[in-house]
PDB file of C-alpha atoms in Angstrom:
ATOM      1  CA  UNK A  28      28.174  82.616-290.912  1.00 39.00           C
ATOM      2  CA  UNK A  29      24.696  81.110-289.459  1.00 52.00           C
ATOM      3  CA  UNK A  30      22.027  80.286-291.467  1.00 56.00           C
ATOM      4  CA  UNK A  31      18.919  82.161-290.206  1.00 60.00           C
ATOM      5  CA  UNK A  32      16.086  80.402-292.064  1.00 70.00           C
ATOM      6  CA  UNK A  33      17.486  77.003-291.018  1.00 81.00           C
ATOM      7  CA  UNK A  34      15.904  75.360-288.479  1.00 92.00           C
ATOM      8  CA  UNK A  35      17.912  75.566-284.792  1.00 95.00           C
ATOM      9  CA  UNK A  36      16.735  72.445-283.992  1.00 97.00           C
ATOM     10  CA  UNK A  37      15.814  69.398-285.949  1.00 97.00           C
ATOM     11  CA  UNK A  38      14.003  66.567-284.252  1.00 98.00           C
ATOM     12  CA  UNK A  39      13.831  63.133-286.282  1.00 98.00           C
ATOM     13  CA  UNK A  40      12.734  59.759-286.094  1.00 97.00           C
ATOM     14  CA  UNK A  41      13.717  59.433-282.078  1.00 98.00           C
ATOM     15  CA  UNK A  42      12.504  56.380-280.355  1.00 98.00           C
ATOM     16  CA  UNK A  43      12.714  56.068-276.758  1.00 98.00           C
ATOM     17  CA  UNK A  44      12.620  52.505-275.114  1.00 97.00           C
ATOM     18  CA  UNK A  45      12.873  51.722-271.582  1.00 95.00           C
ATOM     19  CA  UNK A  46      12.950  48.150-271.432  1.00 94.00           C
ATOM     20  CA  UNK A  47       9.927  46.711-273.022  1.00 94.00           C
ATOM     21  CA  UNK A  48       8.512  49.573-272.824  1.00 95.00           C
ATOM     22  CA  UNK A  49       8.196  51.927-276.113  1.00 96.00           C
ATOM     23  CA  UNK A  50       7.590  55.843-275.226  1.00 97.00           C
ATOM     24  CA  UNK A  51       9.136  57.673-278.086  1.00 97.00           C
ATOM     25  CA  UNK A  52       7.849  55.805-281.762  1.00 97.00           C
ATOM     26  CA  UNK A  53       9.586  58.004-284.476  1.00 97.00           C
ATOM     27  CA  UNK A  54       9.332  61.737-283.015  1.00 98.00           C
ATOM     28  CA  UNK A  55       9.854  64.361-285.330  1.00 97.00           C
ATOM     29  CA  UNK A  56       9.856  67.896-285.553  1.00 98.00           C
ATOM     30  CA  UNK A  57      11.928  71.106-286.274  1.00 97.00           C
ATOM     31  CA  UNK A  58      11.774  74.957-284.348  1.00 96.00           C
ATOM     32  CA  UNK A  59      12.871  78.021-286.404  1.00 94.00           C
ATOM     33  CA  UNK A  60      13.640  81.461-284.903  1.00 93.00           C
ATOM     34  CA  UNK A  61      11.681  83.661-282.686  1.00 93.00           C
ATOM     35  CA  UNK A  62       9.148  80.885-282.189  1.00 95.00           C
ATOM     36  CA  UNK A  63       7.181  79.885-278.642  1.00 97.00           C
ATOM     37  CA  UNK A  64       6.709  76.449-278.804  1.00 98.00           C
ATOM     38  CA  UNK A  65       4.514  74.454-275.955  1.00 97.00           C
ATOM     39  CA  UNK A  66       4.925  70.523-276.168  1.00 97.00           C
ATOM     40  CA  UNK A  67       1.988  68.670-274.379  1.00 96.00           C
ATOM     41  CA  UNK A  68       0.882  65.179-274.090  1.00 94.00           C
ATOM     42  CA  UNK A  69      -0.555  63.116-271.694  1.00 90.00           C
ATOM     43  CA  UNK A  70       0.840  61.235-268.800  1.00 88.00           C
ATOM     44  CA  UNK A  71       3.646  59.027-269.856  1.00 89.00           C
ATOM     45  CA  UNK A  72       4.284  60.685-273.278  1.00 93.00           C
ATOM     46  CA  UNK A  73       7.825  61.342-272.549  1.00 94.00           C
ATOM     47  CA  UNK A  74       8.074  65.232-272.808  1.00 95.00           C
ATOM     48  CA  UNK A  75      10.293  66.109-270.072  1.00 92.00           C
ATOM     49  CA  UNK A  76      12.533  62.961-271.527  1.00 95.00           C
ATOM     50  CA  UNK A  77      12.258  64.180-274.648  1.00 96.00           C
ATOM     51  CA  UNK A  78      13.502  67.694-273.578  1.00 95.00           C
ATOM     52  CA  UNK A  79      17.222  65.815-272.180  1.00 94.00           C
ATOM     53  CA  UNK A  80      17.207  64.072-275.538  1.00 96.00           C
ATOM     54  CA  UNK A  81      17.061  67.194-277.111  1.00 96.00           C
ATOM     55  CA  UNK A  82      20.123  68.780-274.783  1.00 93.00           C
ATOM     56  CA  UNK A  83      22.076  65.913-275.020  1.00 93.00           C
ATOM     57  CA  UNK A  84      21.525  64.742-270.989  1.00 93.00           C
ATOM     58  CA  UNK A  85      19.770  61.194-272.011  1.00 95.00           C
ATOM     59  CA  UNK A  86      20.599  59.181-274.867  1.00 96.00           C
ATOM     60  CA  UNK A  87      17.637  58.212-277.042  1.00 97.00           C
ATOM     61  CA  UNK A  88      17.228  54.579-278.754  1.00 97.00           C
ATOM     62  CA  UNK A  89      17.396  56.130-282.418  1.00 97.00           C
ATOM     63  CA  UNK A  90      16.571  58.634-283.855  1.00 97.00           C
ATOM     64  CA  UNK A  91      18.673  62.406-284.217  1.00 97.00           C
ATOM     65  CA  UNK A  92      18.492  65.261-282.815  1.00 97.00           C
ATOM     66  CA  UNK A  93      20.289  68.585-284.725  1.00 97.00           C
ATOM     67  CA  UNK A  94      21.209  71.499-282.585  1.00 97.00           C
ATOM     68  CA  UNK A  95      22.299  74.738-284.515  1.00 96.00           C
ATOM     69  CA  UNK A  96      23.221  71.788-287.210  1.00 95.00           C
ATOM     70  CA  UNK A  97      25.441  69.669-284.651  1.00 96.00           C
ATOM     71  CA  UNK A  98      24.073  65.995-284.576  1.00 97.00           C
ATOM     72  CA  UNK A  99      23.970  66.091-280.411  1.00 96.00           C
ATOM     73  CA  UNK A 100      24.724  62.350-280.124  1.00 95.00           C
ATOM     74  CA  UNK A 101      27.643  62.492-282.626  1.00 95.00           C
ATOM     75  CA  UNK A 102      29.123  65.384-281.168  1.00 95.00           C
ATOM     76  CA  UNK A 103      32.377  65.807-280.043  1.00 94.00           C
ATOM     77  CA  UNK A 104      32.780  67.206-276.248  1.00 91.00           C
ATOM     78  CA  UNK A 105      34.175  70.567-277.818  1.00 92.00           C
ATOM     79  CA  UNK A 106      31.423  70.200-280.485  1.00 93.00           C
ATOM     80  CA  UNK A 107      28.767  69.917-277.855  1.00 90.00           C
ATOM     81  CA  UNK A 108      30.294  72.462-275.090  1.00 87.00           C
ATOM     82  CA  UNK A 109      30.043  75.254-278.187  1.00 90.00           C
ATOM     83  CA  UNK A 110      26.389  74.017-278.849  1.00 93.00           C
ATOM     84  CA  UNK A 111      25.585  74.203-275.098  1.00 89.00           C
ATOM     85  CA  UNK A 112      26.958  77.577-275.193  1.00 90.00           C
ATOM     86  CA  UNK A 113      24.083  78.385-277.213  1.00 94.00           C
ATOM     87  CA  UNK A 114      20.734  77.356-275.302  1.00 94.00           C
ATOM     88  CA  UNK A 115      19.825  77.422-271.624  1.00 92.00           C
ATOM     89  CA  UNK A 116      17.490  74.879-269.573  1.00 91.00           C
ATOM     90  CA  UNK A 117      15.275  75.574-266.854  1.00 90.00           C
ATOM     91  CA  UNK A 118      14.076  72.324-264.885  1.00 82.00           C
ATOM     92  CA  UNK A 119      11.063  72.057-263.356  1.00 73.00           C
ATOM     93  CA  UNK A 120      11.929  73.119-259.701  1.00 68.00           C
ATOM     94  CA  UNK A 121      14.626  75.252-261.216  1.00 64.00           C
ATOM     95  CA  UNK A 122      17.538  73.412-260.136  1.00 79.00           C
ATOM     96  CA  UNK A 123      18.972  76.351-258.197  1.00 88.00           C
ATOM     97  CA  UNK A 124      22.361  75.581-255.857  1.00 90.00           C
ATOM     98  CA  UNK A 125      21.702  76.296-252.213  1.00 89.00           C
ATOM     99  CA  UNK A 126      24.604  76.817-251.138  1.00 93.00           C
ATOM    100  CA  UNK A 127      25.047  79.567-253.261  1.00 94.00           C
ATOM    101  CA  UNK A 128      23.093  82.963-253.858  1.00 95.00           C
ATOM    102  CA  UNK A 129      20.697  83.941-256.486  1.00 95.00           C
ATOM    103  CA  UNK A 130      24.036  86.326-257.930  1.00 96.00           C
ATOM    104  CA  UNK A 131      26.491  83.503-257.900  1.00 95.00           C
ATOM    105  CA  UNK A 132      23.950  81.134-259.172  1.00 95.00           C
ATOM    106  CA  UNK A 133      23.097  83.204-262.527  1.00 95.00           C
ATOM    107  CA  UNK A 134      26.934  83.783-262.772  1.00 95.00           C
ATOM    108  CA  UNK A 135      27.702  80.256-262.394  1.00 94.00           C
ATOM    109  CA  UNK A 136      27.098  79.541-266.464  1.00 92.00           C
ATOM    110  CA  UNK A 137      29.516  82.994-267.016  1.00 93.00           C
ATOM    111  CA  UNK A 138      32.431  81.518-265.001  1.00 92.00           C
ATOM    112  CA  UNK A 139      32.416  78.075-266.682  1.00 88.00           C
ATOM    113  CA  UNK A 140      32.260  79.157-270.010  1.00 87.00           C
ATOM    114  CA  UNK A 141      33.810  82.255-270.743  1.00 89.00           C
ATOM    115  CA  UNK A 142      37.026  84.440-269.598  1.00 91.00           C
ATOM    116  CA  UNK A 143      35.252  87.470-268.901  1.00 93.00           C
ATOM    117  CA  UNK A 144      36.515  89.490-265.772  1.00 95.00           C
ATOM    118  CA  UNK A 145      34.789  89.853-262.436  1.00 95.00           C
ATOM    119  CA  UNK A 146      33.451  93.439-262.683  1.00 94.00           C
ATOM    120  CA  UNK A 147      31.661  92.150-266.295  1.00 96.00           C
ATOM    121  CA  UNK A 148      30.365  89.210-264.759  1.00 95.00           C
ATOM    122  CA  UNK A 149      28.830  91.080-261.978  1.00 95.00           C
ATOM    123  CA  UNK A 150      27.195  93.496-264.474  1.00 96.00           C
ATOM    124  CA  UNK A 151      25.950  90.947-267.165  1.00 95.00           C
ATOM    125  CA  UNK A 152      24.403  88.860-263.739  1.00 96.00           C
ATOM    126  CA  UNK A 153      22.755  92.697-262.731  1.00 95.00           C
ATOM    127  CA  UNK A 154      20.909  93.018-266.525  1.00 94.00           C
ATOM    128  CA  UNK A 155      20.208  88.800-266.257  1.00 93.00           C
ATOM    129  CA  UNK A 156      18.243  89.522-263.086  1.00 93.00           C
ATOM    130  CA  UNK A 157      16.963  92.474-264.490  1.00 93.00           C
ATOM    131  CA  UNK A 158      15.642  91.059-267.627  1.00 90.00           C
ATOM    132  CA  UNK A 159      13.902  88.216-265.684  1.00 90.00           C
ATOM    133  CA  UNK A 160      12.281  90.780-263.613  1.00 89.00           C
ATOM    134  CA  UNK A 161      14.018  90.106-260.173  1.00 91.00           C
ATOM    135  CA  UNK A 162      14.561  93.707-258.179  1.00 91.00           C
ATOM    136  CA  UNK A 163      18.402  93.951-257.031  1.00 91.00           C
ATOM    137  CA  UNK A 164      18.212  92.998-253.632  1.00 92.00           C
ATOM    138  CA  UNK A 165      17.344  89.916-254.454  1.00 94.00           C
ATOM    139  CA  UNK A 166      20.524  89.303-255.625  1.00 94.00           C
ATOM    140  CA  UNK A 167      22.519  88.531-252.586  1.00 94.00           C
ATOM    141  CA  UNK A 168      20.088  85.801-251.174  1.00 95.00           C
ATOM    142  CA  UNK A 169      19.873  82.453-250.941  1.00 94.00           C
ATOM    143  CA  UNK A 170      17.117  80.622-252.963  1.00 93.00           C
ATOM    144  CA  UNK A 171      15.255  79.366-250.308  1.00 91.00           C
ATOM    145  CA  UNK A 172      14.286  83.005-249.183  1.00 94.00           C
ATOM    146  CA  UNK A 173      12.651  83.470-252.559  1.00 90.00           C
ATOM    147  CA  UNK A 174       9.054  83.121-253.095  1.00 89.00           C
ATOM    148  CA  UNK A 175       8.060  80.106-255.997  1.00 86.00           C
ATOM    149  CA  UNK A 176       7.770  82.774-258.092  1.00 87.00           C
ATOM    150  CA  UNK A 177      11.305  84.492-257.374  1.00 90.00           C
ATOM    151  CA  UNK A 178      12.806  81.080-257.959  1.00 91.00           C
ATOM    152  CA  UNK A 179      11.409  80.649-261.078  1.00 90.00           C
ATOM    153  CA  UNK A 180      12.620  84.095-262.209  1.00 92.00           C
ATOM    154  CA  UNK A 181      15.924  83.346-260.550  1.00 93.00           C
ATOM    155  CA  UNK A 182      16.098  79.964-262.742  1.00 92.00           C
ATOM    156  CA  UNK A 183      15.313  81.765-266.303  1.00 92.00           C
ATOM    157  CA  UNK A 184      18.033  84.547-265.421  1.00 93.00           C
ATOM    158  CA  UNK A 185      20.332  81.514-264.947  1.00 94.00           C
ATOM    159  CA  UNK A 186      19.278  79.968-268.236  1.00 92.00           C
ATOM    160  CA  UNK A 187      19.788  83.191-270.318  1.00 92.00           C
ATOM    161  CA  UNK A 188      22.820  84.328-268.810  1.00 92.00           C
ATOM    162  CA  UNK A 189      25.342  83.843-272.137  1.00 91.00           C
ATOM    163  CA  UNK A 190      22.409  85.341-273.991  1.00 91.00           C
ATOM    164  CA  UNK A 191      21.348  82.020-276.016  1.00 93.00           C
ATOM    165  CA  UNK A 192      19.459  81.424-279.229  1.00 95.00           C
ATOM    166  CA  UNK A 193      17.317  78.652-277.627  1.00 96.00           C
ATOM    167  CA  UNK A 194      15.884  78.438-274.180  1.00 95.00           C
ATOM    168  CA  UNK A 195      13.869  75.279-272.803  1.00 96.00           C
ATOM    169  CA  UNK A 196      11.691  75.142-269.987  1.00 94.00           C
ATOM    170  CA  UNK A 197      10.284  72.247-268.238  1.00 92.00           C
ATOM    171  CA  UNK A 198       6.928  72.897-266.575  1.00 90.00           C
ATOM    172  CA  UNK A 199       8.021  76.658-265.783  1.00 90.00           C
ATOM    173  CA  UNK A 200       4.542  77.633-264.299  1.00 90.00           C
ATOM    174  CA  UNK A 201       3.951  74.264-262.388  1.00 88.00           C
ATOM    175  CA  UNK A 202       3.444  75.163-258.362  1.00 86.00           C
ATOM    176  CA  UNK A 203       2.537  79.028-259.269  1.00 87.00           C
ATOM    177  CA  UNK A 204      -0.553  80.969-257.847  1.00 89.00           C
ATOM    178  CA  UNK A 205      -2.084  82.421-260.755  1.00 89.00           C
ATOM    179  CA  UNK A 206      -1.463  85.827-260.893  1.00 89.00           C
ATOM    180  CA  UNK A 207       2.329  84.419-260.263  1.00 88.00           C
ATOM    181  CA  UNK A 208       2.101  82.379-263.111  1.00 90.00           C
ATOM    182  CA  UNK A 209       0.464  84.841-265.788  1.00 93.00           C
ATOM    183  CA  UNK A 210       3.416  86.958-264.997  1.00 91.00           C
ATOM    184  CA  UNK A 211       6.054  84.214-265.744  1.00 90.00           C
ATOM    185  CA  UNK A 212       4.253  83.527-269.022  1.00 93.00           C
ATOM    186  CA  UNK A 213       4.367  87.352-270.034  1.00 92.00           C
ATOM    187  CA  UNK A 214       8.083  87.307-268.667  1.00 90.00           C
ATOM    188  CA  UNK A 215       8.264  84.058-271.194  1.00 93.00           C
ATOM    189  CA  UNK A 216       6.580  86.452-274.024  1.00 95.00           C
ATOM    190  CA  UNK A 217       8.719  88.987-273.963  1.00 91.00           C
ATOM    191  CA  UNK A 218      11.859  87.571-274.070  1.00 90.00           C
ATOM    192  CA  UNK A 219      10.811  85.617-277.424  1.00 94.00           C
ATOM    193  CA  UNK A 220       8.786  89.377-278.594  1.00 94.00           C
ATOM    194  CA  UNK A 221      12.459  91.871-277.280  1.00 89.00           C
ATOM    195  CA  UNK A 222      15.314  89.393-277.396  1.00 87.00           C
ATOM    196  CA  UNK A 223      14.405  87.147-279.896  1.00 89.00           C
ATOM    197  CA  UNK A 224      14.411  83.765-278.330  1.00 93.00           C
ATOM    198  CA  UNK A 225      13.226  80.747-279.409  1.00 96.00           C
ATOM    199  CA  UNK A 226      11.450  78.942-276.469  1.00 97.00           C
ATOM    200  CA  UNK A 227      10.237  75.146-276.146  1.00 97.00           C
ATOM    201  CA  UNK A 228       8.148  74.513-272.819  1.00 96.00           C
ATOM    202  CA  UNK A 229       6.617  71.202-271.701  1.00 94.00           C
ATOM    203  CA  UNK A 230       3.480  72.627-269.936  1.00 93.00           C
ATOM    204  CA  UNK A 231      -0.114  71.930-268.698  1.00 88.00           C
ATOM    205  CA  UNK A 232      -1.329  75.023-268.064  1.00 91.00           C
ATOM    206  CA  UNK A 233      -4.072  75.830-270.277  1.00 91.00           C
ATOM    207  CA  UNK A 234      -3.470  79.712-269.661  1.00 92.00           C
ATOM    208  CA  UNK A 235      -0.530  79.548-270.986  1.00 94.00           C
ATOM    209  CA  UNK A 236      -1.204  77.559-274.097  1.00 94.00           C
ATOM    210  CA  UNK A 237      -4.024  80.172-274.910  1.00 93.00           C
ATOM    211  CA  UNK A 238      -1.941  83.223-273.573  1.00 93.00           C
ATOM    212  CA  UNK A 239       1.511  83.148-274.927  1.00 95.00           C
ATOM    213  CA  UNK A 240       2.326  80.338-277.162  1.00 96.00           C
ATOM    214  CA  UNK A 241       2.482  80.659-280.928  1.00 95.00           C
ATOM    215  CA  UNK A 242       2.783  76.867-281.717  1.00 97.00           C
ATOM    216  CA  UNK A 243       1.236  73.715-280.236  1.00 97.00           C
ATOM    217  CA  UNK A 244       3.013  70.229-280.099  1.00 97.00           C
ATOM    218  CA  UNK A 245       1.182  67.189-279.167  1.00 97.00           C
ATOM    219  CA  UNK A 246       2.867  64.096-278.285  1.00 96.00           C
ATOM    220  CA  UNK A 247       0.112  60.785-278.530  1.00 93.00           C
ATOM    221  CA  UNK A 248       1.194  57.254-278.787  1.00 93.00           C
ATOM    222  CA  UNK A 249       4.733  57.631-279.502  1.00 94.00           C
ATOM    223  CA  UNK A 250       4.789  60.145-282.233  1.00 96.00           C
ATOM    224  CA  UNK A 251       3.728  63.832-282.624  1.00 96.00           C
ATOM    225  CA  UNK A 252       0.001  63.651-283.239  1.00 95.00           C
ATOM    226  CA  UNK A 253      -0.580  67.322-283.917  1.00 96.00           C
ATOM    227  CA  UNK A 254       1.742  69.886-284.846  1.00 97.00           C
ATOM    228  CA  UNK A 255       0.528  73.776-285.768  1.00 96.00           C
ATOM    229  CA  UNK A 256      -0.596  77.295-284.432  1.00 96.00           C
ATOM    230  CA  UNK A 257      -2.793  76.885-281.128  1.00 93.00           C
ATOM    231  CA  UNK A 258      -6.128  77.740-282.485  1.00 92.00           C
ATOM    232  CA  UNK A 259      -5.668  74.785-285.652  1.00 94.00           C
ATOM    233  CA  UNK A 260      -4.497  71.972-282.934  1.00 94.00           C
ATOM    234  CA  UNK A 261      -7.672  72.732-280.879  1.00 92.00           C
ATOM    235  CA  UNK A 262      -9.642  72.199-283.676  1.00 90.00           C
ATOM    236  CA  UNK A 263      -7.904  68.669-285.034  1.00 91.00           C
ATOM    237  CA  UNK A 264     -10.570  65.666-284.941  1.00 88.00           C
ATOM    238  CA  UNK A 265      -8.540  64.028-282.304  1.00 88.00           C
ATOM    239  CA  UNK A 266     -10.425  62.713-279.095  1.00 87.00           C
ATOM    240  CA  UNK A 267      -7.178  63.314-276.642  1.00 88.00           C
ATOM    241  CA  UNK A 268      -6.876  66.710-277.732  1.00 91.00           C
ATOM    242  CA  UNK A 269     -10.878  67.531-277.769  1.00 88.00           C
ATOM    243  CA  UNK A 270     -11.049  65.700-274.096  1.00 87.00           C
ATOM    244  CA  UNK A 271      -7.702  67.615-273.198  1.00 87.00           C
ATOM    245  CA  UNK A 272      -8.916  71.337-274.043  1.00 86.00           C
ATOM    246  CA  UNK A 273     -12.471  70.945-272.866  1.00 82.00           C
ATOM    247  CA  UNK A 274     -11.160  69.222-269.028  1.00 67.00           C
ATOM    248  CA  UNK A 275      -9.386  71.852-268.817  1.00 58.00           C
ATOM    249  CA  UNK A 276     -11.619  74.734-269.925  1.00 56.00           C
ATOM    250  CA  UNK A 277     -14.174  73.197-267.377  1.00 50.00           C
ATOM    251  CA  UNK A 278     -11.349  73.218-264.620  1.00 50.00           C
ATOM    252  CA  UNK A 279     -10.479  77.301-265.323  1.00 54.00           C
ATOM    253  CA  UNK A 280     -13.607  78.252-265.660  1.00 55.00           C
ATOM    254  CA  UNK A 281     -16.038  75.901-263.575  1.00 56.00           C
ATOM    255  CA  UNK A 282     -18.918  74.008-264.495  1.00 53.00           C
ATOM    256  CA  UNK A 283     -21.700  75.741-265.960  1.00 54.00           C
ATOM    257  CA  UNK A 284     -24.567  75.532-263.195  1.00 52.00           C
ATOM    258  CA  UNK A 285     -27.214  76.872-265.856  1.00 50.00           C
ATOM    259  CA  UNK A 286     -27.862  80.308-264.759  1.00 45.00           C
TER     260      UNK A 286
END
């Protein structure tokens, strides 16, 4: 039986050292169910690092990271295939196969890790598509006929095709128009709001900070230097985060000419 009030992931003490150099100092946090979680920081902070910590793809200094209460880096390979089982990653440029096509792609995660026939895969990969808002036809082509956008969707379909608890995406919106990328975040939404995911996303987008995301994480220094609801972070008496909101207010909405 799963505990639902404990934590699905548990982030503590990790330190991160790449030579002499220190990026990670003793980061620590937790995410419970049903949240949206944005991690930010500035250039050289580690979060997309931090994010293959988490899934077990880069091995940090110290530190532990719990997934669904599995220690990742004293996990068996069975232990950590059955806790793999139960999140999906989205890379930054998706990480789609080319050689394959946006179907065999999303079943690709289906084939490896379950038994289930053909005709089920090919219906869970129709609602996967479906759910990530990608009409059918796009189905049967290859990635590179997709739009940005398409790819994206493509990508996320991928990452929730055994249905997981936890999803993380790295820089989903990064590339997008606008109007393209507003509709990935409300894609993002609705998946935590109708299936009840839990999402962590590295991202820079302001938009979707202020949009979609219930909870803010700020990486500074080495350690988490704010941790809370949106709103509360903005208002912490920290001159990163004041400089880092008001940039990027003045880059959405233009400098004020005085009229």
């Amino acid at each position: 039986m799963r505990d639902h009030d404990a934590p699905l992931l548990a982030v503590d003490g990790i330190v991160t050292r790449f030579g002499t150099q220190t990026v990670h100092r003793g980061v620590g946090f937790t995410a419970g169910r049903g949240e949206l979680i944005a991690l930010i920081g500035g250039s050289g902070t580690g979060k997309s690092v931090l994010l293959r910590e988490i899934v077990g793809l880069q091995r940090p200094t110290a530190g532990t990271v719990r997934l669904f209460g599995t220690e990742v880096w004293a996990a068996s390979a069975a232990e950590l295939d059955r806790v793999r089982r139960r999140f999906g990653m989205m890379f930054q440029d998706g990480a789609l196969f080319s050689s394959l096509t946006v179907a065999q792609n999303v079943a690709v995660p289906l084939r490896e890790h379950t038994t289930l026939p053909a005709d089920a895969v090919d219906a869970l990969v129709a609602l996967r598509l479906a759910q990530a808002g990608l009409p059918a036809d796009a189905a049967h082509k290859a990635p590179s006929a997709l739009s940005g956008g398409m790819r994206k969707r493509a990508a996320i379909a991928r990452a929730i095709a055994l249905e997981p608890e936890l999803l993380f995406l790295d820089e989903p919106t990064s590339g997008l128009d606008p109007i393209t990328a507003r509709g990935f975040d409300r894609l993002v939404r609705n998946l935590v709001d109708d299936l009840g995911l839990t999402v962590l996303l590295v991202t820079h987008d302001l938009d979707t900070l202020l949009g979609v995301v219930d909870r803010l994480i700020v990486l500074a220094d080495g350690v988490v230097a704010a941790d809370g609801p949106v709103a509360q972070v903005i208002r912490t008496d920290d001159a990163w985060i004041r400089d880092y909101f008001s940039v990027r207010r003045m880059v959405r909405e233009g400098p004020d000419d005085g009229s």
